[in-house]
Coordinates of C-alpha atoms and ligand atoms in Angstrom, one line a residue:
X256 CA 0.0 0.0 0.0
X257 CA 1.3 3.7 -0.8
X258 CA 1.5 6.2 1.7
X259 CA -0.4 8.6 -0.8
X260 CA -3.4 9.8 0.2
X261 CA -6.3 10.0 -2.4
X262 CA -9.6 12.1 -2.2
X263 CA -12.5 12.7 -3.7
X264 CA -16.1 14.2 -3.3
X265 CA -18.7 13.2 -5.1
X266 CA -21.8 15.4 -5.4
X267 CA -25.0 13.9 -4.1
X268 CA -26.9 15.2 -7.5
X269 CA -28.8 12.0 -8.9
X270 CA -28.4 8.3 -9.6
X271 CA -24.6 8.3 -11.3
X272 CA -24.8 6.4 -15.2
X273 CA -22.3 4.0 -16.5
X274 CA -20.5 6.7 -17.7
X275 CA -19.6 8.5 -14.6
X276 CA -19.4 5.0 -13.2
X277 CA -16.4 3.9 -15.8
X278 CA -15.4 7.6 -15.6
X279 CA -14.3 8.1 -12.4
X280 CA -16.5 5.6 -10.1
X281 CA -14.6 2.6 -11.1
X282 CA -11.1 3.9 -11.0
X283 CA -11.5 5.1 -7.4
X284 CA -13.2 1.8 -5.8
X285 CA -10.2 0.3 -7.4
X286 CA -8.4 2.7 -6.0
X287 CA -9.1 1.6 -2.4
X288 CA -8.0 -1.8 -3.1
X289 CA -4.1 -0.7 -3.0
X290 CA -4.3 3.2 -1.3
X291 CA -5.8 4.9 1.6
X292 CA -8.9 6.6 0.1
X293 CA -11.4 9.6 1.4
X294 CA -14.1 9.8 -0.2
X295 CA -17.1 12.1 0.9
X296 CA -20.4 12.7 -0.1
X297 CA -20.4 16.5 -0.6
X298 CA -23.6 17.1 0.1
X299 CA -22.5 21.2 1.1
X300 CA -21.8 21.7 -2.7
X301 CA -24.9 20.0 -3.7
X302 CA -26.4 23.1 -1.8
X303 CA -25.9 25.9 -4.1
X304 CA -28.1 24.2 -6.4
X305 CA -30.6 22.0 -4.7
X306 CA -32.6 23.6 -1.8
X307 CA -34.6 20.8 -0.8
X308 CA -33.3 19.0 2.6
X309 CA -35.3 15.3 1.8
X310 CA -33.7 15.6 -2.2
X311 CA -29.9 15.9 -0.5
X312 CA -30.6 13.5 1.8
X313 CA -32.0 10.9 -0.3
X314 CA -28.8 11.5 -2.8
X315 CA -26.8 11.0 -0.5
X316 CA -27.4 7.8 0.8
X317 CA -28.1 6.5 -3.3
X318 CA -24.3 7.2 -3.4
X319 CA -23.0 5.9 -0.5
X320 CA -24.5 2.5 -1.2
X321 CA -23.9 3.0 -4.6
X322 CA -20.1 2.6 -3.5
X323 CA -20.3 0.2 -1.1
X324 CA -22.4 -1.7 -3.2
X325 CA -19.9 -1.5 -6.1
X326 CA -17.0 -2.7 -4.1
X327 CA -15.5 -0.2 -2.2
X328 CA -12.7 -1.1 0.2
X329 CA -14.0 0.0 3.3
X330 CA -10.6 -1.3 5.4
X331 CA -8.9 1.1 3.1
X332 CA -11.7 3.8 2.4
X333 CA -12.9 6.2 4.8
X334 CA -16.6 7.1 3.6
X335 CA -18.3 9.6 5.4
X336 CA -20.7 12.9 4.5
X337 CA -18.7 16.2 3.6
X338 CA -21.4 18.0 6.2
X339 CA -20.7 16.4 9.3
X340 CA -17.4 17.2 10.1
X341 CA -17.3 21.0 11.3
X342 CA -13.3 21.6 10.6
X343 CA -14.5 21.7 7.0
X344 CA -16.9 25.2 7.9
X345 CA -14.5 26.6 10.0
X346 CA -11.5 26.1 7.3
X347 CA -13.5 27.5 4.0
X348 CA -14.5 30.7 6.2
X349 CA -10.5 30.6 7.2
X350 CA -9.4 30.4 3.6
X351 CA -12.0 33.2 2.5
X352 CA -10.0 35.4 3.7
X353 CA -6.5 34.6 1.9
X354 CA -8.1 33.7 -1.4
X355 CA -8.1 36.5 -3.6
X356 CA -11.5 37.9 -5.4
X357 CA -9.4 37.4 -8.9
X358 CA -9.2 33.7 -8.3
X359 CA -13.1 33.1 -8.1
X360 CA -13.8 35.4 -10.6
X361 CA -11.6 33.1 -13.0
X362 CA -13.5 29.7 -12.2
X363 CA -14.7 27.9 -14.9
X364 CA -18.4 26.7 -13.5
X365 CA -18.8 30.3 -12.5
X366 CA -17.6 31.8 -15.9
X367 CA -19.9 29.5 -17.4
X368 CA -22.8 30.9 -15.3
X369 CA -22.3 34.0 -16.2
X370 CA -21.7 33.6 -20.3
X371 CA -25.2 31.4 -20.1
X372 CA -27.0 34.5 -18.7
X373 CA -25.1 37.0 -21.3
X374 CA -26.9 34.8 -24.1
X375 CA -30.0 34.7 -22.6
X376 CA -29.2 38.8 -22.2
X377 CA -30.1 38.2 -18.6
X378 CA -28.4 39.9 -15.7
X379 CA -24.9 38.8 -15.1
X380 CA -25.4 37.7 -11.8
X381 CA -28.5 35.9 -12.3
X382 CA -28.5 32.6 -10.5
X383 CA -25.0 33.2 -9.2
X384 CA -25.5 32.6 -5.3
X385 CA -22.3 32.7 -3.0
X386 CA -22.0 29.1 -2.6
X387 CA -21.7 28.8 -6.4
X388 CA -19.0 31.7 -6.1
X389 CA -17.2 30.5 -3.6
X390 CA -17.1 26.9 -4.3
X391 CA -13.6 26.3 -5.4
X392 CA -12.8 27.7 -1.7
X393 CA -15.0 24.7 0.1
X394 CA -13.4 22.2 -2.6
X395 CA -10.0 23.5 -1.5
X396 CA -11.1 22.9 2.2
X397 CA -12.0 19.5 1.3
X398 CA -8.8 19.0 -0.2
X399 CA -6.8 20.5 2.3
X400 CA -7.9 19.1 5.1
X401 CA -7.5 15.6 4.9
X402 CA -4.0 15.8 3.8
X403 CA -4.6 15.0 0.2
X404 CA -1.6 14.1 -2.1
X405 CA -3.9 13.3 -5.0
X406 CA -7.2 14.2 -6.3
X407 CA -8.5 12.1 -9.1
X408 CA -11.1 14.1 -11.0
X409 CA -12.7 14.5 -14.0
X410 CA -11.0 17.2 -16.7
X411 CA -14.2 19.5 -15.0
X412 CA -12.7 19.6 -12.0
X413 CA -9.0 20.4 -12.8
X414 CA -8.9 24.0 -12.8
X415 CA -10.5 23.6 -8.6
X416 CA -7.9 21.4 -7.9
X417 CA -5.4 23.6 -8.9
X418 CA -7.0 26.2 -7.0
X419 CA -6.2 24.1 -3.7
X420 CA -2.7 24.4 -4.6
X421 CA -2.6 27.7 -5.3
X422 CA -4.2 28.6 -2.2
X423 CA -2.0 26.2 -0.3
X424 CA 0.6 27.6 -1.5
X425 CA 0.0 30.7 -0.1
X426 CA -0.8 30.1 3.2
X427 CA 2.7 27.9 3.7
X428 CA 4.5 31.2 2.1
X429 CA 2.3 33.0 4.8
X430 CA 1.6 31.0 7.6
X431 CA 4.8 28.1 7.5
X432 CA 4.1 25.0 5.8
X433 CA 1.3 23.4 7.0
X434 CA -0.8 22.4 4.1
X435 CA 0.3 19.1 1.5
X436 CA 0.6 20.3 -2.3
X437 CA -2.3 18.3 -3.8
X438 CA -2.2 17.2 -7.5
X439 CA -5.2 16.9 -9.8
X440 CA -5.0 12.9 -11.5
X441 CA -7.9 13.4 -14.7
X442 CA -9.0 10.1 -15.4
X443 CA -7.6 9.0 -18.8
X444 CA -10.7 7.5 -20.8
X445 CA -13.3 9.4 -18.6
X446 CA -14.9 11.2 -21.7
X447 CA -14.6 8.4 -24.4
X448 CA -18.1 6.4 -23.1
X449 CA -20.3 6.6 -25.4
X450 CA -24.6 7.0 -24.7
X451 CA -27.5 5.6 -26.7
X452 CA -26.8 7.8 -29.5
X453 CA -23.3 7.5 -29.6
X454 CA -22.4 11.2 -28.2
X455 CA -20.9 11.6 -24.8
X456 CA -22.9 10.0 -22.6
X457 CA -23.9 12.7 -20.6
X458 CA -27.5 14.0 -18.5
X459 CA -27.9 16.7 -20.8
X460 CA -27.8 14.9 -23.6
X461 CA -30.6 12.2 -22.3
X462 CA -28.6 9.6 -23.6
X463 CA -27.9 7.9 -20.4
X464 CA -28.3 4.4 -18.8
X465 CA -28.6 4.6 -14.9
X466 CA -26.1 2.7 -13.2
X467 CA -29.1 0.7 -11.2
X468 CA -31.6 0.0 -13.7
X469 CA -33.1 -2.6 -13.4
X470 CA -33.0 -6.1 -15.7
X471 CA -36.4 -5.3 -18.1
X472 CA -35.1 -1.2 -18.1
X473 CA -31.6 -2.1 -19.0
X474 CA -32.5 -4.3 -21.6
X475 CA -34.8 -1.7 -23.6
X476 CA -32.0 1.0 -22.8
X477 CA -29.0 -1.2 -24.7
X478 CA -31.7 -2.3 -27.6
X479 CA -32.2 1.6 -28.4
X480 CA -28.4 2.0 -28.8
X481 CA -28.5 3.8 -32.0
X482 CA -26.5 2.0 -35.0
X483 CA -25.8 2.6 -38.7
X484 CA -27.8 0.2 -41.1
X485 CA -25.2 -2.6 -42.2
X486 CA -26.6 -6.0 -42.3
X487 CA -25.1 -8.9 -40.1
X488 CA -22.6 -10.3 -42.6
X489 CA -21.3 -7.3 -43.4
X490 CA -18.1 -6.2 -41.9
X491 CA -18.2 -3.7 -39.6
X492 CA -15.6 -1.4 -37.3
X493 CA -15.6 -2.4 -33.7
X494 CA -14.1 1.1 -32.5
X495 CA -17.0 3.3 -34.4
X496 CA -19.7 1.2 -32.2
X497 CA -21.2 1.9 -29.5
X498 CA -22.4 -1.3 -28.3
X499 CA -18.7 -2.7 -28.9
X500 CA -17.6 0.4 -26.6
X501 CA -19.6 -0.4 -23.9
X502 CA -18.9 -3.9 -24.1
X503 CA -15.1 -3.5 -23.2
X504 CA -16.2 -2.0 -20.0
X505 CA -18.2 -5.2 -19.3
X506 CA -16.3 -8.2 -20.9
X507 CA -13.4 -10.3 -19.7
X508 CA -10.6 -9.6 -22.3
X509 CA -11.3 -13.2 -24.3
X510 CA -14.8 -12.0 -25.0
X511 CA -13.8 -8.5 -25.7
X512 CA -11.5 -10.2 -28.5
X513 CA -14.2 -12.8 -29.6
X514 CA -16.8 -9.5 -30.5
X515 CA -14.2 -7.7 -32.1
X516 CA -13.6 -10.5 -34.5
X517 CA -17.4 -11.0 -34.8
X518 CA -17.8 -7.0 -35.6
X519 CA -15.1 -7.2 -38.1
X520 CA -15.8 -10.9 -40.2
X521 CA -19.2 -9.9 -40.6
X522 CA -20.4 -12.5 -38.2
X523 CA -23.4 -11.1 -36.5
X524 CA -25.8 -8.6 -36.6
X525 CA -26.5 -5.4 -34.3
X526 CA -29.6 -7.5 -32.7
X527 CA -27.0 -10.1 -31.4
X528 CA -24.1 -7.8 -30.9
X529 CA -26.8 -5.9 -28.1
X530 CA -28.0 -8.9 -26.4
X531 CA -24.5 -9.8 -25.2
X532 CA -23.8 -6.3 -24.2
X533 CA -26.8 -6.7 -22.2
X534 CA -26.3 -9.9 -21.0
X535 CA -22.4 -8.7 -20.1
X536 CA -23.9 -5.6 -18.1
X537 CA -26.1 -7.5 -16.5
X538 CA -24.0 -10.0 -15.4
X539 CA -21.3 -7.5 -13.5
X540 CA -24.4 -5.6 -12.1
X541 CA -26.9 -8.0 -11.2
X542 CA -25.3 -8.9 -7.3
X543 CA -24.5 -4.9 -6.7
X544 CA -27.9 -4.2 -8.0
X545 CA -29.5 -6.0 -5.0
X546 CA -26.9 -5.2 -2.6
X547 CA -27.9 -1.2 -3.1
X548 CA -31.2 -2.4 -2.8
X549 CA -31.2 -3.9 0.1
X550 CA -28.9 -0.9 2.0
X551 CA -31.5 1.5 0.4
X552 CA -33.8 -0.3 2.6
X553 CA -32.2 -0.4 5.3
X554 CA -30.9 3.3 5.5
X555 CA -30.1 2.9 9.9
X556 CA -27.1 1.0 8.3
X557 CA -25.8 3.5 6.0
X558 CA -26.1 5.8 8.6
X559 CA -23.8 3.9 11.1
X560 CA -21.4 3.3 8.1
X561 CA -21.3 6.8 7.5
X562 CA -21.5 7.7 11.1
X563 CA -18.3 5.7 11.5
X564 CA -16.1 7.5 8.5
X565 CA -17.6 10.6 10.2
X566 CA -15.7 9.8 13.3
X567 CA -12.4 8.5 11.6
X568 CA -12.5 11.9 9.5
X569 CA -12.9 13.5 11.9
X570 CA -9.7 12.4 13.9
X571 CA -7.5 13.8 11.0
X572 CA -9.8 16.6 10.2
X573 CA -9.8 18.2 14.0
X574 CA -5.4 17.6 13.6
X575 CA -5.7 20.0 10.8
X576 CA -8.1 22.8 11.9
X577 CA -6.2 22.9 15.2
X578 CA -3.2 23.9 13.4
X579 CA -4.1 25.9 11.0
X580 CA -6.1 28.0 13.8
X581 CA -2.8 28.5 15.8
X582 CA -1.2 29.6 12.9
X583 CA -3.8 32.0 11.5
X584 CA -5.1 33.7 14.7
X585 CA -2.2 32.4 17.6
Ligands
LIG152 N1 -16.8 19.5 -7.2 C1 -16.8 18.1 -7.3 C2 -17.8 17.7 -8.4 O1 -18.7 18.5 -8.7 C3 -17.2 17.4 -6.0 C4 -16.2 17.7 -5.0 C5 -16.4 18.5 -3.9 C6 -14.8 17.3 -4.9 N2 -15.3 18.5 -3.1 C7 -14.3 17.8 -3.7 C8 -14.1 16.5 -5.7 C9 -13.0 17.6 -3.3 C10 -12.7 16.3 -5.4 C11 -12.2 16.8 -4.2 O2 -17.7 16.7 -9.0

């Protein structure tokens, strides 16, 4: 096991889709196979957006059984819910005030905000609340907290992890080094799954399966993959299709092999080529399927599990804060 530490948040927002799941899920569960791993439900972030207390909640235990569910190493993982441990308040209002305006101004979620109103010739601000502002400084309490040599992200989420740097590096040049330089690891294949019509599979496109769907739903979700019209005996390039796409995320490599050889001999049809995608989805998800299941009914258990990361957070956390206190205010 290395000594590095890894973290990551994920946002309580909705059930994740395979994409995310091959994205960035996947790599971090395994991840906590070989390394310490935080990981945290940041259900604070999920605040600027969603103002509904039942909505958080409820997403928030969907993706901490969503991880435990999927495999997460829980000797090596600490799992726990970003809100409960109060260092992480008291060190975003401490950072506030030694993270320049200039900084915030330059984020790319917030930039974004702001060009979408500028089409829609709205006011500038418009939607722009201060926890969407100041969100790079909570991330960079996150990060900072726990001691975090690495933070595997999506490309999204670069820019915010280079803001923890930045800002940790000036505190040490201020305060003495206290803080660990983190590094942003982007996930290498993160943006190459493709959805039902072959774009990004993304939300906004509508293009998504759900992680958790169940057998019947999954099945009519692969049969709409969208394909070009070749019949089965014609040849056919397993890297332009999205059914052979997903099916590398879901197939030992012997299979993976025996489809491309399939795809490209003109050896079977679209039909066929989906039913063992299927069947190959269904077989890695079918166990984790119940397993979330089962902890969604059983919510008491999640929250011990998370009750317990709480408290082992909580130990390093409370090292940090106490520290960083001294040094900012004697
Ligand atoms: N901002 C991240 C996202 O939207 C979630 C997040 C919050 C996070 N705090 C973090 C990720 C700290 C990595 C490290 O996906």
């Amino acid at each position: 096991m290395s000594e590095k530490i890894i973290l990551t948040g994920i946002k309580p927002t909705g059930m994740p889709h395979i994409g995310n799941y091959i994205g960035a899920l996947k790599p971090l569960i395994e991840n906590s196979r070989h390394n310490k791993t935080v990981v945290f439900i940041a259900d604070l972030h999920a605040l600027n957006s969603i103002h509904d207390a039942k909505t958080i909640k409820q997403h928030t235990y969907e993706i901490a059984a969503l991880l435990i569910s999927m495999g997460l190493d829980m000797n090596n993982a600490i799992l726990f819910r970003q809100s409960d441990i109060d260092a992480v308040y008291k060190l975003n209002t401490l950072l506030m005030n030694i993270t320049p305006k200039g900084l915030m101004n330059r984020a790319h979620s917030y930039k974004a905000m702001l060009e979408k109103n500028a089409a829609a010739g709205d006011d500038m601000d418009a939607g722009v609340n201060m926890g969407l502002y100041t969100y790079p400084i909570l991330m960079s309490a996150d990060i900072l907290l726990y001691n975090t040599d690495i933070v595997p992200v999506g490309a999204d989420q670069k820019q915010h992890v280079e803001f923890a740097r930045d800002i940790a590096e000036y505190f040490n040049r201020t305060y003495g080094n206290l803080f660990r330089l983190p590094e942003p690891q982007i996930g290498a294949d993160a943006g190459l799954v493709p959805g039902l019509d072959g774009r990004k599979m993304s939300k906004s496109y509508d293009n998504t399966i759900p992680l958790f769907a169940d057998a019947p739903t999954l099945k009519k979700l692969v049969m709409r993959i969208i394909t070009d019209s070749k019949l089965p005996n014609e040849p056919k390039n397993p890297d332009e299709s999205t059914i052979f796409l997903l099916y590398k995320h879901f197939a030992n490599d012997a299979d993976v092999a025996n489809l491309r050889r399939l795809f490209e001999n003109g050896e079977i049809g679209y039909g066929d080529a989906k039913k063992m995608l299927f069947n190959a989805i269904d077989a890695q998800l079918a166990a984790p399927r119940e397993k979330y299941k089962s902890l969604m009914s059983h919510t008491d258990e999640l929250d011990e599990i998370l009750a317990t990361g709480a408290a082992r957070a909580r130990k390093i956390a409370n090292n940090t804060i106490e520290r960083v206190m001294r040094a900012m205010l004697g």
